[in-house]
CSV table of C-alpha atoms in Angstrom, one decimal:
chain,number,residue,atom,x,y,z
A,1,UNK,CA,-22.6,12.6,-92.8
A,2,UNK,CA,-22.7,13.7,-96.6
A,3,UNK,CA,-21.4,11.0,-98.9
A,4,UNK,CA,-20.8,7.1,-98.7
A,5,UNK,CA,-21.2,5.9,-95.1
A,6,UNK,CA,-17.8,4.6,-93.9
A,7,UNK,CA,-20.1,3.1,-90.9
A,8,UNK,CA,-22.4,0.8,-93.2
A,9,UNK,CA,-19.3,-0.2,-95.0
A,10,UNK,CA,-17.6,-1.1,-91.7
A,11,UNK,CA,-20.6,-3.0,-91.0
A,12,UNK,CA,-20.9,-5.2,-94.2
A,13,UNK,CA,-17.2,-6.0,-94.1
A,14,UNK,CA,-17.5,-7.1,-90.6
A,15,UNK,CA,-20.4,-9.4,-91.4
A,16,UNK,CA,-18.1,-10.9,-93.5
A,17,UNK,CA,-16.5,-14.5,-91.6
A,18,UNK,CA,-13.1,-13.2,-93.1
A,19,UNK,CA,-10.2,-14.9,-90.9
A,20,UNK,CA,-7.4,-15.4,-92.5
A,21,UNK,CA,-6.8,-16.0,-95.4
A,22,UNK,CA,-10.6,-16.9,-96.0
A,23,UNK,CA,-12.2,-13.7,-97.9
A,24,UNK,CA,-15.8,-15.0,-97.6
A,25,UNK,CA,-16.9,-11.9,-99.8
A,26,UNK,CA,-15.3,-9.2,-98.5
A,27,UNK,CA,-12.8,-7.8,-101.4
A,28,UNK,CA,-16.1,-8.3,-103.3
A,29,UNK,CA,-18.1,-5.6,-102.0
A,30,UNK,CA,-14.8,-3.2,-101.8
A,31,UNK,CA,-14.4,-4.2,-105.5
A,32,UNK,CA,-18.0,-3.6,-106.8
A,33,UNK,CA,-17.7,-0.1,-104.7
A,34,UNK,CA,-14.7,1.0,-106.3
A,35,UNK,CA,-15.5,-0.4,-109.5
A,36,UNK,CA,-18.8,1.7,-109.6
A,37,UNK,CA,-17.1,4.9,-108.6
A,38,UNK,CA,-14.8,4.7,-111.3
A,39,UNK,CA,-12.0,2.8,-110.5
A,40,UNK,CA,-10.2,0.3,-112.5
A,41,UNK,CA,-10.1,-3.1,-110.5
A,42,UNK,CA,-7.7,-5.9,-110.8
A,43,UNK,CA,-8.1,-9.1,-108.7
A,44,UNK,CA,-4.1,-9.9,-107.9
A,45,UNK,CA,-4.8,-13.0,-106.0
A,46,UNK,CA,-1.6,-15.6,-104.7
A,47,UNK,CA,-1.6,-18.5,-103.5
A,48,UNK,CA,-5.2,-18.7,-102.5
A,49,UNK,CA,-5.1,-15.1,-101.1
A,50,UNK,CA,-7.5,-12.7,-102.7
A,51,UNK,CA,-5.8,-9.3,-102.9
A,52,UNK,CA,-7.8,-5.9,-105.0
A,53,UNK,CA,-5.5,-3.5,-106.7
A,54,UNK,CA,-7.8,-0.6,-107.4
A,55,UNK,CA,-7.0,2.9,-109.2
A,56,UNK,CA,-8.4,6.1,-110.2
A,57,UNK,CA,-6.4,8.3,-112.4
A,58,UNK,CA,-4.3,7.6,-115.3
A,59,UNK,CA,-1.2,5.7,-114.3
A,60,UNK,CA,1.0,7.7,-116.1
A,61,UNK,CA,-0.1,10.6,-113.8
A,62,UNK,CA,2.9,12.0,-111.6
A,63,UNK,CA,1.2,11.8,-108.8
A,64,UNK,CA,0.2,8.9,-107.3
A,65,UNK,CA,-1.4,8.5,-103.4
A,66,UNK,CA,-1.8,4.9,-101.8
A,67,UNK,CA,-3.9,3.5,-99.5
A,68,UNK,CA,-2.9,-0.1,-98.5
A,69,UNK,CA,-4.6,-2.1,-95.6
A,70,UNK,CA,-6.8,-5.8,-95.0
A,71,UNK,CA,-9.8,-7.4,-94.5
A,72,UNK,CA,-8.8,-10.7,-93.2
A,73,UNK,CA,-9.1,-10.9,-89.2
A,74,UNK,CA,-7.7,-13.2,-86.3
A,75,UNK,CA,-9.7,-15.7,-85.2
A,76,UNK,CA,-12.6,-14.7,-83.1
A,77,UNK,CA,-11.2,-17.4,-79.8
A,78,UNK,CA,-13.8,-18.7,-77.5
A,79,UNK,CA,-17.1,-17.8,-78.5
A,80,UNK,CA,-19.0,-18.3,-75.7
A,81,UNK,CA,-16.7,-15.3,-74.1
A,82,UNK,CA,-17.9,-12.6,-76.8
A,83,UNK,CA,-21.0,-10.6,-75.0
A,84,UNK,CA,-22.1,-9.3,-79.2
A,85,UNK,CA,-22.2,-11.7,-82.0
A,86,UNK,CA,-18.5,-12.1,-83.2
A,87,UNK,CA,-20.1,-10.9,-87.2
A,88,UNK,CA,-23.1,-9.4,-86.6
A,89,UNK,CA,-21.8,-5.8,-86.4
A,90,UNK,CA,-24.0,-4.7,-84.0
A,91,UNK,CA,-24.4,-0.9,-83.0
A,92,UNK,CA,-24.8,0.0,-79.2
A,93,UNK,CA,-24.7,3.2,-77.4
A,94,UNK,CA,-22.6,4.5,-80.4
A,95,UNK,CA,-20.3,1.6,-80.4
A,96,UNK,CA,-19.8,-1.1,-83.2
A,97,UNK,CA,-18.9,-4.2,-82.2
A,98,UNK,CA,-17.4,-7.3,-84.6
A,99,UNK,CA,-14.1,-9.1,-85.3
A,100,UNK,CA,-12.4,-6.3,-87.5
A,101,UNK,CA,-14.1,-3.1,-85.8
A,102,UNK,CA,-11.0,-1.7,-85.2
A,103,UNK,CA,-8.0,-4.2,-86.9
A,104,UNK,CA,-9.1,-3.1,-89.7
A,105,UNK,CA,-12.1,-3.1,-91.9
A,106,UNK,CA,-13.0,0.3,-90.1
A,107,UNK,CA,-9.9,1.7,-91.7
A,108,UNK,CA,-10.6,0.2,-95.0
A,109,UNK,CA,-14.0,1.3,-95.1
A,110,UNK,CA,-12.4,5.1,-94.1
A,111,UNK,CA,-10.0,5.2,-97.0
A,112,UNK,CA,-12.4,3.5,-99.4
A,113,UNK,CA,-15.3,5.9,-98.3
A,114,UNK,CA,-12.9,8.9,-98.3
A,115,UNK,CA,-11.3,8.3,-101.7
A,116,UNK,CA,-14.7,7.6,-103.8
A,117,UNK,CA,-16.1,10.5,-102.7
A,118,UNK,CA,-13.1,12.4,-103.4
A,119,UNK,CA,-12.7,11.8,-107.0
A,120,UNK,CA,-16.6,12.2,-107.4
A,121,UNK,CA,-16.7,15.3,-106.0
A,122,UNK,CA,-13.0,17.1,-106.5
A,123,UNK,CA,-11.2,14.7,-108.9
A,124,UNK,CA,-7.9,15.1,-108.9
A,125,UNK,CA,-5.1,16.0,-111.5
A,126,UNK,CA,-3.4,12.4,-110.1
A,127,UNK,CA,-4.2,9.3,-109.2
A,128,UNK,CA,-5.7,7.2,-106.3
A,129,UNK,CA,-4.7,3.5,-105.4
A,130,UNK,CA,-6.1,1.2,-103.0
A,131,UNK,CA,-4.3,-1.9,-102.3
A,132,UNK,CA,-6.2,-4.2,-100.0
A,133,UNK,CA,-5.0,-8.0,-98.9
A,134,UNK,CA,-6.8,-10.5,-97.6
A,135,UNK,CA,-3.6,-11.7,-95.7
A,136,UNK,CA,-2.1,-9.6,-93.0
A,137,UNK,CA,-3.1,-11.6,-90.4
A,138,UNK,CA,-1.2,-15.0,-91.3
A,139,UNK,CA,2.4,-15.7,-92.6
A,140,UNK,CA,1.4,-12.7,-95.0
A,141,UNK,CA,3.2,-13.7,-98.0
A,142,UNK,CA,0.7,-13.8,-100.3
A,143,UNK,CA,-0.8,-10.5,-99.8
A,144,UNK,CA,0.5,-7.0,-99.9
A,145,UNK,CA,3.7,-8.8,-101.3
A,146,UNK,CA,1.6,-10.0,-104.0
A,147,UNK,CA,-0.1,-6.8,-104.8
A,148,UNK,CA,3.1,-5.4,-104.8
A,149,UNK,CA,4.6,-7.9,-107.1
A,150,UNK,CA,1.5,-7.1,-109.4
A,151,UNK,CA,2.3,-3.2,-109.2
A,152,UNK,CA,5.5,-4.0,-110.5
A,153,UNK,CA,4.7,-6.1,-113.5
A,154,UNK,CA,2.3,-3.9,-114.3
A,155,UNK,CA,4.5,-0.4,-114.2
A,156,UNK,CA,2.0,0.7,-111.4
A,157,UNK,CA,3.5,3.2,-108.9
A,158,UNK,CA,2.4,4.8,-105.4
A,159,UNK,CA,4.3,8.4,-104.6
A,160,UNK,CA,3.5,7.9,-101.2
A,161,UNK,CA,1.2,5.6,-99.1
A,162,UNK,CA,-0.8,5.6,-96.2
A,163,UNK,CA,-1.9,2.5,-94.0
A,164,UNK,CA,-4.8,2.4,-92.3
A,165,UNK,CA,-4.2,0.2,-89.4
A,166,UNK,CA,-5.4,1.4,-85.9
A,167,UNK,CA,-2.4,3.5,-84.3
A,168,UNK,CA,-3.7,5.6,-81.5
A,169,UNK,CA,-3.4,3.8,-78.3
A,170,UNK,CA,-5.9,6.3,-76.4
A,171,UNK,CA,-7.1,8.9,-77.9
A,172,UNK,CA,-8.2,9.5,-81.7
A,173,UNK,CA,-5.2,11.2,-83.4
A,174,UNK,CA,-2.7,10.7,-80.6
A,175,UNK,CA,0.1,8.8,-82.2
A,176,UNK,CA,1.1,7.8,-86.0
A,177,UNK,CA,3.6,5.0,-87.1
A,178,UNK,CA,6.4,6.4,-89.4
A,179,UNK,CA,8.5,3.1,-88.7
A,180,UNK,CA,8.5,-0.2,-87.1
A,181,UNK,CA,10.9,-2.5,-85.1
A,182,UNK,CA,11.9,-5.6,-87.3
A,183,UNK,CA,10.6,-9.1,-85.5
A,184,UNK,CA,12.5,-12.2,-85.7
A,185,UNK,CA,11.9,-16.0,-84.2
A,186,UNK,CA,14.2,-18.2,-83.3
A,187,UNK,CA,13.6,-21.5,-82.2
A,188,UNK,CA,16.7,-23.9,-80.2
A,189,UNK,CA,16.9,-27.1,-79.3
A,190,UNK,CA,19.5,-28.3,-77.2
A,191,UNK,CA,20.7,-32.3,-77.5
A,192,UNK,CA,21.9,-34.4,-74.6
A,193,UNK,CA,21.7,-37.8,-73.4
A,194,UNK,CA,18.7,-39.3,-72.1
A,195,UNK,CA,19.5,-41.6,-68.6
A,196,UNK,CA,17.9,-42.3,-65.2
A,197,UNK,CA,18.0,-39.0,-62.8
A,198,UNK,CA,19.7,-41.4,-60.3
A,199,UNK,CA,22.8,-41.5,-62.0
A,200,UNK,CA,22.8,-38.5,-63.8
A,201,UNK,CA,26.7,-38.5,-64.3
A,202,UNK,CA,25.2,-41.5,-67.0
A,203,UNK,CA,23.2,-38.9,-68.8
A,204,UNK,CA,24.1,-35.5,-70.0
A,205,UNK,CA,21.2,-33.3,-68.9
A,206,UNK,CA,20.3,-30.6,-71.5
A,207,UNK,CA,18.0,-28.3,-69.6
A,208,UNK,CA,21.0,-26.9,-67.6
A,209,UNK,CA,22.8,-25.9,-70.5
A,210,UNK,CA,19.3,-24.7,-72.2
A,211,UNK,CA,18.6,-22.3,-68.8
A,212,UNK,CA,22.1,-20.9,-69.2
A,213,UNK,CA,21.1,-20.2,-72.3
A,214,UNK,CA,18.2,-18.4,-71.7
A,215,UNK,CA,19.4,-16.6,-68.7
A,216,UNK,CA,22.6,-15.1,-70.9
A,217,UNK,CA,20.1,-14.4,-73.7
A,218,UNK,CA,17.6,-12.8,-71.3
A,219,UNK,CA,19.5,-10.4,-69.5
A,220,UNK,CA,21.9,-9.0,-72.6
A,221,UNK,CA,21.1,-5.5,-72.9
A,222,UNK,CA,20.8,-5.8,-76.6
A,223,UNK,CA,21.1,-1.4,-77.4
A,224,UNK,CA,20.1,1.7,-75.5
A,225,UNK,CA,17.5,2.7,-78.5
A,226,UNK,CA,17.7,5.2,-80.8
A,227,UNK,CA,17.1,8.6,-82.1
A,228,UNK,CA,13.3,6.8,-83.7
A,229,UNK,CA,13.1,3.6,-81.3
A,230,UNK,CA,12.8,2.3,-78.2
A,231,UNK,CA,15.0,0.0,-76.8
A,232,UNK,CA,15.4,-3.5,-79.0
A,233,UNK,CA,14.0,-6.2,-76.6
A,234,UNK,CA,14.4,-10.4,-76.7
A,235,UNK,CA,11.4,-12.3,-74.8
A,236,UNK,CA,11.8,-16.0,-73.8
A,237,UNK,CA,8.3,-17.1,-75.2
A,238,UNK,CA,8.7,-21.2,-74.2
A,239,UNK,CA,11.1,-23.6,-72.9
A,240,UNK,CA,9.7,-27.3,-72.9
A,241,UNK,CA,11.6,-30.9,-72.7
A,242,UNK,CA,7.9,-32.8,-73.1
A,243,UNK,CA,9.0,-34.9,-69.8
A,244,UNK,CA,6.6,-36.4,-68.1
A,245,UNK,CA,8.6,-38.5,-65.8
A,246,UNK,CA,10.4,-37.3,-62.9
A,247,UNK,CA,12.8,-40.2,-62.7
A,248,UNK,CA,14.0,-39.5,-66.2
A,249,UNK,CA,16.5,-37.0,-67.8
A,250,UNK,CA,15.1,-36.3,-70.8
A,251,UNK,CA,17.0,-36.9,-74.3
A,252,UNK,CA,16.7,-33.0,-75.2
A,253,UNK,CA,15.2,-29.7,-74.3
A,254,UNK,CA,13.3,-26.8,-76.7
A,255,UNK,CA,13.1,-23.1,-76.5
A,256,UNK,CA,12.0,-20.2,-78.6
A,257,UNK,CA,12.8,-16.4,-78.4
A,258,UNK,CA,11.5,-13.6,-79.8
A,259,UNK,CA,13.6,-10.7,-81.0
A,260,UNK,CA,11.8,-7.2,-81.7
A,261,UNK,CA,14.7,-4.8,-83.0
A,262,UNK,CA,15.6,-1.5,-84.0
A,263,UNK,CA,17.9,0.1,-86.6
A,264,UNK,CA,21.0,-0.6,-84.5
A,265,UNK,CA,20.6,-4.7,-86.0
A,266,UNK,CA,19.7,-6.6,-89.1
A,267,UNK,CA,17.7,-9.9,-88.7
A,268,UNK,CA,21.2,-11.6,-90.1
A,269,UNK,CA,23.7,-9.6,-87.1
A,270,UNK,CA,21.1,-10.7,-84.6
A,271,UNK,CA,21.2,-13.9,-85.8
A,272,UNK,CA,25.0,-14.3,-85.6
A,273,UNK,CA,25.3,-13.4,-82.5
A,274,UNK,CA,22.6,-16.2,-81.4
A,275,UNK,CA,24.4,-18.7,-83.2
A,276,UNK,CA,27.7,-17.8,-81.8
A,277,UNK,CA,26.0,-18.2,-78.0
A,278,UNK,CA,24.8,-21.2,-78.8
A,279,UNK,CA,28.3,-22.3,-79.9
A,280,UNK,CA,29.9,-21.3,-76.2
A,281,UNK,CA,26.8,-23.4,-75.3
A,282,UNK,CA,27.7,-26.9,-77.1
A,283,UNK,CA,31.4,-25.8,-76.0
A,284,UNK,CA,30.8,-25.6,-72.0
A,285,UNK,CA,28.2,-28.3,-71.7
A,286,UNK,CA,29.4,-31.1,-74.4
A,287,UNK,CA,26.1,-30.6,-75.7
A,288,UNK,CA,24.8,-30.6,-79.3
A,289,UNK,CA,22.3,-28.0,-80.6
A,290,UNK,CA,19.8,-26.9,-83.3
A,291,UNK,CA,18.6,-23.6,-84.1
A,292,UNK,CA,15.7,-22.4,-86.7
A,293,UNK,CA,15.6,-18.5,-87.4
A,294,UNK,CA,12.4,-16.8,-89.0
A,295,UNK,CA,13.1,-12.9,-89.5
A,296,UNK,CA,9.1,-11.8,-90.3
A,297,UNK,CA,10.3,-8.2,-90.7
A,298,UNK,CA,13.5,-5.4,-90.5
A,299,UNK,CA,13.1,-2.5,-88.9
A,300,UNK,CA,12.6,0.6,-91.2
A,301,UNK,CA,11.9,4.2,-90.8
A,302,UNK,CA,10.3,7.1,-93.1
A,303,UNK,CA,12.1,9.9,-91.6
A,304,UNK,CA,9.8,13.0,-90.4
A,305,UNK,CA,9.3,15.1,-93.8
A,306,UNK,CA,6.1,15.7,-96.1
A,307,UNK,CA,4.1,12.4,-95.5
A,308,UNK,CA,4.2,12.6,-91.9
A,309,UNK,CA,3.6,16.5,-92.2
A,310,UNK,CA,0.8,16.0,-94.2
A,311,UNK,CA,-0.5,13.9,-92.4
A,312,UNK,CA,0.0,15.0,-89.2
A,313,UNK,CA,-1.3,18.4,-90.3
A,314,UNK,CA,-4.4,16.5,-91.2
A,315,UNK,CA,-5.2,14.7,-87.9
A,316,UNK,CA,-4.5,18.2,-85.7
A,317,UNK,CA,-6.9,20.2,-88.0
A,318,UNK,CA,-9.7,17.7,-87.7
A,319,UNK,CA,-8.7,16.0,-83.9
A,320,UNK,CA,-6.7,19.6,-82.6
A,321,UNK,CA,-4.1,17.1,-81.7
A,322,UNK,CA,-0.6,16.5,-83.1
A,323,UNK,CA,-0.4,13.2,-83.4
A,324,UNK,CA,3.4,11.8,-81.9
A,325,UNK,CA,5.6,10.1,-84.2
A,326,UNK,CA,6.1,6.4,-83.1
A,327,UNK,CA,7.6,3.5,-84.2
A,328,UNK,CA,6.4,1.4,-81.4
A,329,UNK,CA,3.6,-2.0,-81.8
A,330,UNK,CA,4.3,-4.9,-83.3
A,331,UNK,CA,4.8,-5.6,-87.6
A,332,UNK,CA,2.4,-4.7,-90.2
A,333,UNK,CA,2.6,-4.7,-94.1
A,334,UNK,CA,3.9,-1.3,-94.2
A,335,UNK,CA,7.3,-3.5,-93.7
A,336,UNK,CA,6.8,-4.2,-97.7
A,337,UNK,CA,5.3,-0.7,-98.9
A,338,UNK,CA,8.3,0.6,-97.6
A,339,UNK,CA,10.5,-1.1,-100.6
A,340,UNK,CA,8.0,0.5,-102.7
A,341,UNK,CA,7.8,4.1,-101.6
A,342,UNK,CA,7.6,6.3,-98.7
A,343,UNK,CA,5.1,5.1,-96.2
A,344,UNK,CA,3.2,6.0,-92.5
A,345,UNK,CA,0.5,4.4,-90.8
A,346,UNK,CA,-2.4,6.2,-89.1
A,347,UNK,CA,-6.0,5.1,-88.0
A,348,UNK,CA,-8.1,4.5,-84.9
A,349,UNK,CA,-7.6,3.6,-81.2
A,350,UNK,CA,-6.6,0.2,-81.2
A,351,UNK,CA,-7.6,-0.7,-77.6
A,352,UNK,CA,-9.6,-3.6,-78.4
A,353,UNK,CA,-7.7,-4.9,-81.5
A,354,UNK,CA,-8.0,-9.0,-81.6
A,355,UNK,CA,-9.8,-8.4,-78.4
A,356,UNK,CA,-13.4,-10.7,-77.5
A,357,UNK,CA,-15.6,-8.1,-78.4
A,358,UNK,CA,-13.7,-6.0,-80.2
A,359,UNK,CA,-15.2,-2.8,-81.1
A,360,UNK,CA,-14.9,1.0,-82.5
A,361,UNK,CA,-16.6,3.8,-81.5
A,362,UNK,CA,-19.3,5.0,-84.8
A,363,UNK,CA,-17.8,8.5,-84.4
A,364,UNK,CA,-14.4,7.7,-85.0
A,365,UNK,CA,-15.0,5.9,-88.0
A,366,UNK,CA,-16.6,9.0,-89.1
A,367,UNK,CA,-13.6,11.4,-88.6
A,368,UNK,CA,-11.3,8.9,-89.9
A,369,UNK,CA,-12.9,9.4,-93.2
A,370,UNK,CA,-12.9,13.1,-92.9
A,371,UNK,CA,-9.4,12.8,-91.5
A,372,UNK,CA,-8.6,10.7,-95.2
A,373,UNK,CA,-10.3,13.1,-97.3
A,374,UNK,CA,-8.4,15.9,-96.0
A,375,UNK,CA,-5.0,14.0,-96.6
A,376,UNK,CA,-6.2,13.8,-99.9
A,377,UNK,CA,-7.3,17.4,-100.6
A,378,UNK,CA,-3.9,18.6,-99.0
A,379,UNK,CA,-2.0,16.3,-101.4
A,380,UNK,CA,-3.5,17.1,-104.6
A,381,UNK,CA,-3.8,20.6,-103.5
């Protein structure tokens, strides 16, 4: 294929030990890329996060397209499991293999590949940005919220922006994000009194009042989804007293939920109505309680309009399939783009995504690229 190869960039990134938030090089090669093709670089690194801001164009241009996606990857789990080396990007029958194949230095290296060889050979009468964070993966508070924070002291702006994470669950260019479901954690303790389990009328057993809890929690239909999302669904994730003993009632008992929600519910009305549960908890067992709420993301939407036409349009004319419009999957940082500016997410079939031997098929990485550069050529067109 004509151009830079998205695959050998794909390849070095992978080869790159880059779980989060360790780098271990690979902003560097993106940023001596871009900054070779003409774009002006910025390192807008947080906390120990390396983040790239990278532009082409004048930024007083009126129009502006992003790109915005990561480099850092989960860890790689038991090695002994993975059949390819974990970094060694390795190509078989048409397949690359690697931590990061498909969540998501291949996307990176797409948009990257895509965009320098679009301003070298059409430049446009706008301007290109690239915002890539080396901390997606983790508590992701120092990455695309730091880039972000930069944009903003810095009077940058995106129009729009596209990220690049892997969206089609089977085929290439079968479904793009225009939304996601917020995710919340909420972690309860319930407090008794320890005693012997002989004379339990001595003790005030907390696990009862802890399943009652779970079971109400559980089985509450929390909406009947909406006109862009599923149903908004609560998952008992643990439930643990750290007992031992089975002579012993133990002192207290733990348990953690998590929430993923749709636009019927903020993080905050979900959160009420755990905290009042737990009150008719501590009110029916003479129990005490603690709870500890992290809200990692609201739900949002970018309603069907031009971004999700254009790039819709683009994925049938290059796949000759229209891609669905989904807001299903867990978070990703298009949850802070969307403060920004209007945003979707498309990219490659994430079947293996933090999978042992994860892996992307060479050809898709290929028409990715082609599928980017068309975005682009339709936007500035």
């Amino acid at each position: 294929m004509a151009g830079l190869d998205p695959v050998s960039l794909t390849a070095d990134l992978i080869r790159c030990r880059s779980v989060t938030p360790e780098d271990e090089g690979a902003l560097s090669i993106l940023h001596d890329l871009l900054k070779s093709a003409g774009f002006d670089c910025v390192w807008a690194d947080r906390g120990g996060v390396k983040n790239l801001f990278a532009r082409w164009g004048d930024k007083a241009h009126e129009k502006t397209f992003g790109f915005n996606g990561h480099t850092d990857v989960v860890p790689i789990g038991d090695a002994d499991a993975w059949t390819k080396p974990p970094f060694g990007a390795q190509i078989e029958d048409g397949v690359l293999y690697g931590r990061g194949a498909t969540d998501m230095k291949s996307g990176v290296a797409a948009f990257a590949a895509a965009a320098v060889d679009f301003v070298k050979d059409t430049p446009p009468d706008g301007a290109i940005i690239l915002a890539i964070t080396g901390d997606e993966e983790g508590d992701a508070q120092d990455g695309t919220k730091a880039l972000l924070a930069h944009m903003e002291h810095a009077s940058e702006r995106m129009d729009v922006c596209l990220v690049g994470e892997p969206t089609c669950p089977d085929v290439m260019g079968d479904m793009m994000k225009i939304g996601r479901r917020g995710s919340m954690t909420a972690w309860i303790k319930i407090i008794g009194k320890q005693g012997h389990s002989a004379y339990p009328h001595r003790a005030l057993n907390p696990i009862p009042a802890m399943m009652r809890l779970m079971d109400r929690l559980a089985s509450h239909t929390l909406d009947q989804g909406t006109e862009h999302f599923d149903p908004s669904t609560l998952a008992v994730v643990t439930v643990d007293t750290g007992n031992p003993a089975n002579n012993v009632i133990p002192a207290d008992c733990r348990a953690a939920v998590n929430i993923r929600f749709n636009d019927c519910h903020t993080g905050a009305s979900l959160s009420a109505w755990l905290e009042a549960e737990l009150v008719k908890i501590e009110t029916e067992f003479g129990v005490q309680s603690d709870i500890q709420i992290k809200i990692s993301g609201e739900s949002f939407i970018t309603p069907p309009g031009p971004l999700s036409d254009l790039v819709a349009k683009a994925v049938e004319a290059e796949t000759g399939i229209v891609p669905a419009l989904s807001t299903t999957g867990g978070t990703s940082d298009a949850r802070f783009v969307k403060h920004h500016c209007p945003v979707v997410e498309f990219g490659l079939v994430g079947r293996s995504m933090h999978q042992v031997d994860e892996h992307v098929r060479v050809d898709h990485i290929h028409q990715l690229k082609v599928i980017y550069t068309r975005v682009l050529k339709d936007y500035f067109a």
